[in-house]
Short mmCIF file of C-alpha atoms in Angstrom, two decimals:
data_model
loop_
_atom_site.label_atom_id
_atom_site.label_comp_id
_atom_site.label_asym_id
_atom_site.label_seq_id
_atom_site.Cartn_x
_atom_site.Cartn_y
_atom_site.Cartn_z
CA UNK A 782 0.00 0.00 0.00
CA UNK A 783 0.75 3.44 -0.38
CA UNK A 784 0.55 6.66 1.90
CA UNK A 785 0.99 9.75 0.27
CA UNK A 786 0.78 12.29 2.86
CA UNK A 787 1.78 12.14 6.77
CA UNK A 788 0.98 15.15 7.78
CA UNK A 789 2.53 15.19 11.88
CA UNK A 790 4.99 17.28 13.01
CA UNK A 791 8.33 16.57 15.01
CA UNK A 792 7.86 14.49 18.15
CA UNK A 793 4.36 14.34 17.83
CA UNK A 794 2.59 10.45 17.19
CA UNK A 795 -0.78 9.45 15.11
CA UNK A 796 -2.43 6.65 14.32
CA UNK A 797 -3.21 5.75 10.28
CA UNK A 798 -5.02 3.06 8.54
CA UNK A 799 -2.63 1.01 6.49
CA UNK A 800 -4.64 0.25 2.63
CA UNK A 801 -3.20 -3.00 3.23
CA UNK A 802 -5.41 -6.27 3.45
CA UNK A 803 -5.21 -8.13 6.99
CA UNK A 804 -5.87 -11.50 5.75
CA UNK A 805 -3.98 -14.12 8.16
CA UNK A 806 -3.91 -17.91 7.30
CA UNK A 807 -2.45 -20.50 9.86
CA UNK A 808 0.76 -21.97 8.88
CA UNK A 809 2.37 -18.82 7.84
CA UNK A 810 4.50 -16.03 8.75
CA UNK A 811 3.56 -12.10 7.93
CA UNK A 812 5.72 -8.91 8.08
CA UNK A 813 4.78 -5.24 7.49
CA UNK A 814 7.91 -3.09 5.85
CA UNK A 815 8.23 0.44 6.16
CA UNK A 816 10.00 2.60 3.59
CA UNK A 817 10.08 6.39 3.52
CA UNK A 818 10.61 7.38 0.39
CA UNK A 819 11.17 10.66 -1.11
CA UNK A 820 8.67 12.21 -2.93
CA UNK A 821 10.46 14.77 -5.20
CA UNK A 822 14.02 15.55 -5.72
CA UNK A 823 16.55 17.24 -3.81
CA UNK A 824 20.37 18.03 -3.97
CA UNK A 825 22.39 14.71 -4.25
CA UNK A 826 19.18 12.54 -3.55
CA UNK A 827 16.67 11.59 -6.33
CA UNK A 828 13.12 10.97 -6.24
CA UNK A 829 12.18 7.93 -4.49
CA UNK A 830 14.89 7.25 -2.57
CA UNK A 831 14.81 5.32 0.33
CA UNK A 832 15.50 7.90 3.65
CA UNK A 833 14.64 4.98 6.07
CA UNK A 834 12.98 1.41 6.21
CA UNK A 835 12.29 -0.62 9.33
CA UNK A 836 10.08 -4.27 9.16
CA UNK A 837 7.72 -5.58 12.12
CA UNK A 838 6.44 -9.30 12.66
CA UNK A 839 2.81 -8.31 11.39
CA UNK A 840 1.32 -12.28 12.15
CA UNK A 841 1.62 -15.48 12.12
CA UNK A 842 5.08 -18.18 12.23
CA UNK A 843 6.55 -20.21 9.80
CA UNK A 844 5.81 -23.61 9.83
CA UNK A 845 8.55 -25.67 9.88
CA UNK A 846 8.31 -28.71 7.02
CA UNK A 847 7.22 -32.42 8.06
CA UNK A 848 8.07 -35.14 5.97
CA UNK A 849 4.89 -37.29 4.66
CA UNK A 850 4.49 -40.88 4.17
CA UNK A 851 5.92 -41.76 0.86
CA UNK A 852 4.79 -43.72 -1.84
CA UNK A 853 7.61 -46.55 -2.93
CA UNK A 854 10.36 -48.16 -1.54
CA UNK A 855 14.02 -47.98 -1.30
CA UNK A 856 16.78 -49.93 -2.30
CA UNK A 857 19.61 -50.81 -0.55
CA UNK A 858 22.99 -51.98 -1.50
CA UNK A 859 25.50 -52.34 1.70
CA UNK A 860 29.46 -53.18 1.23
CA UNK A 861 31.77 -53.17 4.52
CA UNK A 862 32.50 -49.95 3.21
CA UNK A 863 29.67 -48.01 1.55
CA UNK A 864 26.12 -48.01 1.48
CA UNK A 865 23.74 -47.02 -1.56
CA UNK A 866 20.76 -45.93 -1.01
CA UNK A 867 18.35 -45.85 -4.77
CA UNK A 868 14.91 -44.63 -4.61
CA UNK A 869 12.38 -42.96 -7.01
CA UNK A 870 15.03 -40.67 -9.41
CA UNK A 871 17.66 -40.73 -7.09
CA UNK A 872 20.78 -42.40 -5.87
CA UNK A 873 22.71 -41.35 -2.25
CA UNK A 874 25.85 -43.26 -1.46
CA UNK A 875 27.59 -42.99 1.96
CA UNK A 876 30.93 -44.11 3.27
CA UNK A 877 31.13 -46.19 6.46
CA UNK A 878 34.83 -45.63 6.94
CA UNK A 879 34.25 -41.44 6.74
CA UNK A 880 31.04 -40.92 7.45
CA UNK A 881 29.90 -38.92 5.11
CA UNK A 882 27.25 -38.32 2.16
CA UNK A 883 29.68 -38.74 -0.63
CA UNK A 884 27.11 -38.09 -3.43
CA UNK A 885 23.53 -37.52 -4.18
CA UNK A 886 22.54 -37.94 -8.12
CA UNK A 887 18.96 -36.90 -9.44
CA UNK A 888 17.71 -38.71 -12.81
CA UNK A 889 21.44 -39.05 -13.44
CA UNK A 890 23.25 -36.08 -12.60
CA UNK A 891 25.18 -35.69 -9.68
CA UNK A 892 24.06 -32.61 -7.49
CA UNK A 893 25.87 -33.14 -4.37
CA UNK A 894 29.77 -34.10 -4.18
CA UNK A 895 30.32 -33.86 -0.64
CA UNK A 896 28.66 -33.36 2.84
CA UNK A 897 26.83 -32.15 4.86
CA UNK A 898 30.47 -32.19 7.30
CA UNK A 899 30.30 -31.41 10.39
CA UNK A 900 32.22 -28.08 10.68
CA UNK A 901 33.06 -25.25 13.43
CA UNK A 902 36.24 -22.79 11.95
CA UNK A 903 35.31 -19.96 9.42
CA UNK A 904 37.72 -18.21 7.04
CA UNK A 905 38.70 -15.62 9.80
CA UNK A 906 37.77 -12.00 9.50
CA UNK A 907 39.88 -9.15 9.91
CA UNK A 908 38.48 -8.97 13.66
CA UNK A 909 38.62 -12.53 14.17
CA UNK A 910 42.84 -12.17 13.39
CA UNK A 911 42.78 -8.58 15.24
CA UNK A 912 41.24 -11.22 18.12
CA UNK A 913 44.14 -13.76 17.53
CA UNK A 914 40.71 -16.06 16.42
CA UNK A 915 43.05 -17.08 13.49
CA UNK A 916 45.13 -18.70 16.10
CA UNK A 917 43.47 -19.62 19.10
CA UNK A 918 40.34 -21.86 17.15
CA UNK A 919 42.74 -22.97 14.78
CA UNK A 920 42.44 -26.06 16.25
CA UNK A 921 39.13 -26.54 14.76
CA UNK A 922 40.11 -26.11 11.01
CA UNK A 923 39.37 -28.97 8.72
CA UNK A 924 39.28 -31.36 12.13
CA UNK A 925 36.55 -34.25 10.95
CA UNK A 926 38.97 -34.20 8.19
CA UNK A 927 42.22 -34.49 10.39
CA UNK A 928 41.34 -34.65 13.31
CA UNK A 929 38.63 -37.47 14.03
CA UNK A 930 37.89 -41.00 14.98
CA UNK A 931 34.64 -42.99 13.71
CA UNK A 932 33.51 -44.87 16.73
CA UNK A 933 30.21 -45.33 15.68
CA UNK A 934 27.97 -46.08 12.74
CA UNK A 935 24.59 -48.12 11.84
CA UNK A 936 22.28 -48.82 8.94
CA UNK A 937 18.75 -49.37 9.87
CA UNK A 938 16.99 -50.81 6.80
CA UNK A 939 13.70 -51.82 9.05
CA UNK A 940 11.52 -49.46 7.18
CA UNK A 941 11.40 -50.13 3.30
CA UNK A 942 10.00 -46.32 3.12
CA UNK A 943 12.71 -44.48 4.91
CA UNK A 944 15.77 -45.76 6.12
CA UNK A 945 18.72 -43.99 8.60
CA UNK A 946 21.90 -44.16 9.32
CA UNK A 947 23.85 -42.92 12.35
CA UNK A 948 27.64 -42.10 13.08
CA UNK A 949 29.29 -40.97 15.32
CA UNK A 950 32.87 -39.40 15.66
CA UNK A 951 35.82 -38.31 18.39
CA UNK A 952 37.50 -35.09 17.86
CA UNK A 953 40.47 -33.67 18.83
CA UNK A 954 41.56 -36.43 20.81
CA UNK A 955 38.07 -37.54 22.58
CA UNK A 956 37.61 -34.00 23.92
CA UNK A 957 34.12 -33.53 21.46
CA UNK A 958 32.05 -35.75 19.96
CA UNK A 959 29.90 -35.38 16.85
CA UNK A 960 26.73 -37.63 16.39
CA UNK A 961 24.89 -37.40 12.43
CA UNK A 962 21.50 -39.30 11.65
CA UNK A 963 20.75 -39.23 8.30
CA UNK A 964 17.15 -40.24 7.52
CA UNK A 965 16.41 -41.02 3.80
CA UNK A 966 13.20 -40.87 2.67
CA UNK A 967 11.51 -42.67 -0.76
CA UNK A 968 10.99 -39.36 -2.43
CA UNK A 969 14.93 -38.81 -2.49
CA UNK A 970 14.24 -36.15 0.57
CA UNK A 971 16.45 -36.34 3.43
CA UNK A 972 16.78 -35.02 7.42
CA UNK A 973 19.96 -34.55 8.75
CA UNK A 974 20.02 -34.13 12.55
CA UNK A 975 23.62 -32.78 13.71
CA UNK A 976 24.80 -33.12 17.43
CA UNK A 977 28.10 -31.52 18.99
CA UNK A 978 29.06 -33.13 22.64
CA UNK A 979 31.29 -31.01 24.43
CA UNK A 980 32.92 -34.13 26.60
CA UNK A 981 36.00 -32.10 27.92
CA UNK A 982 38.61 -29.57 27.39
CA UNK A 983 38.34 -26.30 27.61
CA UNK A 984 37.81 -23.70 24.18
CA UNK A 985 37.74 -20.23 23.75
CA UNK A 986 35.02 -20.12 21.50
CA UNK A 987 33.86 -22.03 18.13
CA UNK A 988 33.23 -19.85 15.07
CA UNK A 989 30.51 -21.79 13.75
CA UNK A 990 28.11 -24.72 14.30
CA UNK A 991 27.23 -26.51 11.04
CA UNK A 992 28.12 -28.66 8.31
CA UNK A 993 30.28 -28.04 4.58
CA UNK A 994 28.86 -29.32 2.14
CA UNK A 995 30.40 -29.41 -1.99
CA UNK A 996 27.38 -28.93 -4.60
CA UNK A 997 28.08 -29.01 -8.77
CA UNK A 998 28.91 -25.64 -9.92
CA UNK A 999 25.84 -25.68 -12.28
CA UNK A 1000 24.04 -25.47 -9.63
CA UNK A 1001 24.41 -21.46 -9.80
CA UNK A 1002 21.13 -19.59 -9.14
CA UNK A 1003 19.99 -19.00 -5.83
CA UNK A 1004 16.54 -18.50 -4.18
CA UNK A 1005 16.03 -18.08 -0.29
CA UNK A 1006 13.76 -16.85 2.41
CA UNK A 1007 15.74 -15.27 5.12
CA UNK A 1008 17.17 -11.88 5.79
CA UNK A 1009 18.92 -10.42 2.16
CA UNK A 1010 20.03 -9.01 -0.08
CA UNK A 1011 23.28 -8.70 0.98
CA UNK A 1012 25.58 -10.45 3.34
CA UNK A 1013 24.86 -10.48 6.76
CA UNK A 1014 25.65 -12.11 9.98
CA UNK A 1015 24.11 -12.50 13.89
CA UNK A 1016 25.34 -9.08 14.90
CA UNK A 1017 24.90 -7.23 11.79
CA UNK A 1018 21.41 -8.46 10.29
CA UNK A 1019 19.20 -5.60 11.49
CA UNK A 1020 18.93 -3.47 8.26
CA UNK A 1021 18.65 -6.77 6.25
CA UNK A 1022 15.02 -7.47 6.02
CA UNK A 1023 13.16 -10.89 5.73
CA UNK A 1024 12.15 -12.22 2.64
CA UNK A 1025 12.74 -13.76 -0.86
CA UNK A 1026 15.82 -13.37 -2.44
CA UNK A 1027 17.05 -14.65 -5.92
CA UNK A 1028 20.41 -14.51 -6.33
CA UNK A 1029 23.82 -16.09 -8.38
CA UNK A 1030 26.19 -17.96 -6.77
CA UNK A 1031 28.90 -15.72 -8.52
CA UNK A 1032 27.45 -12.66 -6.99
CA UNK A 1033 27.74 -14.07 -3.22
CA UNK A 1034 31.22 -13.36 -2.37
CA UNK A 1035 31.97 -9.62 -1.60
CA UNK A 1036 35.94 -8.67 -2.35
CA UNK A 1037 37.48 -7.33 0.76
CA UNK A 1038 41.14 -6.01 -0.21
CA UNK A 1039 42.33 -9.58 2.17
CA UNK A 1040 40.12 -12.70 1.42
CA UNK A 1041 37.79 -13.69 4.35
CA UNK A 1042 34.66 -15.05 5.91
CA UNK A 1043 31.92 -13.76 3.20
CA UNK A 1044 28.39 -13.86 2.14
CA UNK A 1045 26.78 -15.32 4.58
CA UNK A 1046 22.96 -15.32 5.35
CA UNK A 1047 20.61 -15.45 8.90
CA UNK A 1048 17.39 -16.40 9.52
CA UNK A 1049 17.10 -18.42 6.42
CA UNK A 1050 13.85 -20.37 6.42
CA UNK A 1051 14.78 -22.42 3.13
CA UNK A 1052 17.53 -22.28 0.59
CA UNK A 1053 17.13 -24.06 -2.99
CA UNK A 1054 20.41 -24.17 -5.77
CA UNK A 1055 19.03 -24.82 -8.97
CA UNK A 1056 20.35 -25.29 -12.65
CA UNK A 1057 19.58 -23.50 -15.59
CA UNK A 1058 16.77 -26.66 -16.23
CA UNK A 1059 15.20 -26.30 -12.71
CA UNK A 1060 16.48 -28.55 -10.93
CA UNK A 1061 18.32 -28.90 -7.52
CA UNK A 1062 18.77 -29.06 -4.04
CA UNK A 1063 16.14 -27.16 -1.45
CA UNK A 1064 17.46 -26.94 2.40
CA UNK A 1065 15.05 -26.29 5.10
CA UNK A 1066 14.64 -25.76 8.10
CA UNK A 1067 13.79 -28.41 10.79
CA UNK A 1068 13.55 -26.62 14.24
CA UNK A 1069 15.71 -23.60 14.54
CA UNK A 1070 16.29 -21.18 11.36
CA UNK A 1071 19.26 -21.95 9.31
CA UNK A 1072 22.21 -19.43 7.77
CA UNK A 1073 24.26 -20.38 4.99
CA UNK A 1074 26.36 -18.97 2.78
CA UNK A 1075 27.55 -20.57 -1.23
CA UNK A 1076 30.83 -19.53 -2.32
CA UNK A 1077 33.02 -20.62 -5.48
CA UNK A 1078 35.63 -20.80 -3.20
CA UNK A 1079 36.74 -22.90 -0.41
CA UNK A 1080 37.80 -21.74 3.47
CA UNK A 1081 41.27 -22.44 2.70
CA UNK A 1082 41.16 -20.16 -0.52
CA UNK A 1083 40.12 -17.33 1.92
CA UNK A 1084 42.56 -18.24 5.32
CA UNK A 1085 45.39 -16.19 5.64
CA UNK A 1086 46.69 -19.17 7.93
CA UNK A 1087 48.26 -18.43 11.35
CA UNK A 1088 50.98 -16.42 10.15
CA UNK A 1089 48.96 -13.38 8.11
CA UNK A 1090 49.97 -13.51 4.56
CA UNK A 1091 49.46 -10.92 2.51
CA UNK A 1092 47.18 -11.48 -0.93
CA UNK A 1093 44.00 -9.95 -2.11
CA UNK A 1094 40.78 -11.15 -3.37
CA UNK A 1095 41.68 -9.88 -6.94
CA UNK A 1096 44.15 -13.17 -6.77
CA UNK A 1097 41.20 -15.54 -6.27
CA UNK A 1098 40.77 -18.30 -8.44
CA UNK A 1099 37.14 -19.66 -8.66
CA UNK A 1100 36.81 -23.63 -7.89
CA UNK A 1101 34.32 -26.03 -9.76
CA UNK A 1102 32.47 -26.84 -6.98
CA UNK A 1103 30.16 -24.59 -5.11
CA UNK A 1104 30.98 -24.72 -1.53
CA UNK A 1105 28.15 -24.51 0.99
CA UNK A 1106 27.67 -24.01 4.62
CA UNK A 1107 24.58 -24.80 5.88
CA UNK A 1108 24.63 -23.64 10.04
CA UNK A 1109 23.13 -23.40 12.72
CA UNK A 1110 25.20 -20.20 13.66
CA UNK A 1111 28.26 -18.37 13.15
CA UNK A 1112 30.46 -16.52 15.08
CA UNK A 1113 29.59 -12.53 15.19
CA UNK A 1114 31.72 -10.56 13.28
CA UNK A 1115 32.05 -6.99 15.62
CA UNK A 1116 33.93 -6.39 17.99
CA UNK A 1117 34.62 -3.10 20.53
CA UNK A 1118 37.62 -2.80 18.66
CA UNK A 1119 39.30 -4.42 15.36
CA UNK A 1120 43.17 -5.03 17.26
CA UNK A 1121 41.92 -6.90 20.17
CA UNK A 1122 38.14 -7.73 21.18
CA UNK A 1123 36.35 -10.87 20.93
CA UNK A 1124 31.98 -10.25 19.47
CA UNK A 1125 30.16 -9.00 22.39
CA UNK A 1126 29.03 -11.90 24.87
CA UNK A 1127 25.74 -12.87 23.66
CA UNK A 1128 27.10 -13.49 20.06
CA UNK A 1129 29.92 -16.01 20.82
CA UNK A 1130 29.63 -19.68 20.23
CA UNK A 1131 30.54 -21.33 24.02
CA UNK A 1132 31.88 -24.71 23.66
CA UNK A 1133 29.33 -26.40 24.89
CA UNK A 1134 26.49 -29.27 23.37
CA UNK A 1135 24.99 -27.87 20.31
CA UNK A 1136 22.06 -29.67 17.77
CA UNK A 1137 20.03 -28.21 15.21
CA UNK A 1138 18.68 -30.35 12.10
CA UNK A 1139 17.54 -29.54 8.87
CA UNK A 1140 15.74 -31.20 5.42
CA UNK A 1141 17.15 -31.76 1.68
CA UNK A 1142 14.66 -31.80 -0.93
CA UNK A 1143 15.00 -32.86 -4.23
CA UNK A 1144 14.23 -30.48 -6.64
CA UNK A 1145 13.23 -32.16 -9.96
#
């Protein structure tokens, strides 16, 4: 709706009648947005531009997705070391000596490389390294990688219409734990439940909670509902506002003079990456909202390591993967100062038991 005039002076407050229709329908999630616009010109500013914007929860909550009883079965085909899982148009294969998803192909063409694994380190900011982050978490960089033990895993094949399977993993010499149930459904949808057990040992902080995940490059174009356009994180999301975004994966990354942490998103209800033909991948939510970020570029590409080097993002060399993280949170990214200061309190990650869960939908 519009609302041409406002006539009230400085300090003074009215009420108006919004020409907006106030229709609300269980099962979903309303916002009113605010923009004050300029109506004619003036020096340096053109008409229409936006002086200020702000966005209130108007009604309603998102509902988060629930899987439905599925028509067909699945097949399974289970080595000592791998097990296939084959349903209607799709094929997931897993390693038993990893842990891992190690592909997911739909009507023959493989969407999904690697992932979702489990992850907690973030190409450092220029805070995190004025924090020392860069060297004090480093401990958490690529560590299911290189620093893990599979104690744990199991196939249960019970229930021809959705079958899971469960591992779990030491880190860092049995002070964490890391429990993944992967529950595949006939459709070629599946839930992944994550699980970080703080056993011992004590941390300063983690930088994120989530998984890495390696999608094909084709998979370029980007749609989400969550807090956009632009990059933004848990202490600087405020003047993003929620809704639906379309995006390229080529446009995500924003080139700070030093590669670094980049394009990430909060309060992302789903997130689909989709080929020129359609189809894809959709992540949603399970229980808590999600953020994620899709860069052609992996964390290593955009880690300065421990010692600082000196390169710039115009020396960045674009992989042919995509490279998603799909999280429950990250790290904030302010600090009181940029030479020193750790994110205030209440947006650090304490080392401490951490779960969150979300869906992967075919897209076909």
């Amino acid at each position: 709706g519009l609302l041409n005039e406002l006539p009230i002076g400085p300090r003074a407050a009215q009420t108006f009648a919004l020409p907006i229709k106030t229709i609300v329908k269980a099962g979903k999630e309303y916002f009113l947005t605010l923009r004050y616009l300029l109506k004619t010109e003036e020096p340096f500013l053109e008409k229409g531009y936006e002086l200020a914007t702000e966005q209130f929860v108007y009604g309603g909550a998102a509902a988060p997705y629930q899987a439905l009883v599925q028509n067909g079965d699945l097949k399974v085909e289970e080595t000592a070391d791998k097990v296939v899982v084959k349903g209607k148009d799709f094929v997931a294969s897993f390693d038993l000596k990893n842990g891992l998803l190690t592909s997911y192909v739909l009507k023959g063409e493989e969407l999904l490389a690697q992932g979702p694994k489990p992850a907690f380190y973030r190409a450092p900011t220029d805070n995190d390294i004025g924090a020392g982050l860069n060297k004090s978490l480093r401990m958490w960089r690529n560590v299911y990688d290189e620093k893990s033990t599979l104690l744990t895993q199991k196939v249960d094949k019970s229930n021809p219409k959705s079958l899971t399977i469960f591992f779990r993993s030491s880190l860092l010499n049995g002070d964490a734990e890391t429990e993944q149930l992967f529950t595949i459904q006939a459709d070629g949808t599946i839930k992944v439940d994550n699980r970080l057990i703080a056993v011992k040992g004590k941390y300063r902080a983690l930088m994120r909670v989530g998984n890495d995940l390696q999608l094909n490059k084709q998979l370029n174009a980007i749609n989400f509902y969550g807090r956009g356009p632009g990059e933004n994180y848990w202490d600087r999301k405020t003047a993003s506002l929620i809704g639906l975004y379309k995006s390229k994966v080529n446009d995500q990354y924003f080139p700070y003079a030093r590669p670094q942490e980049s394009g990430n998103k909060t309060d992302v209800r789903w997130v689909s990456f989709t080929n020129t033909k359609g189809k894809g991948l959709k992540f949603e939510y399970a229980e808590n909202f999600l953020s994620f970020s899709a860069l052609p570029y992996t964390i290593e590409d955009l880690d300065p390591e421990a010692e600082k080097k000196q390169y710039h993002s115009g020396e960045l060399v674009q992989r042919d993967k995509i490279y998603v993280h799909m999280d429950l949170q990250q790290l904030g990214v302010q600090g009181i100062d940029s030479w020193g200061s750790m994110p205030l309190s209440e947006y650090q990650i304490p080392y401490k038991n951490q779960q969150y869960s979300y869906w992967i939908k075919p897209i076909k």
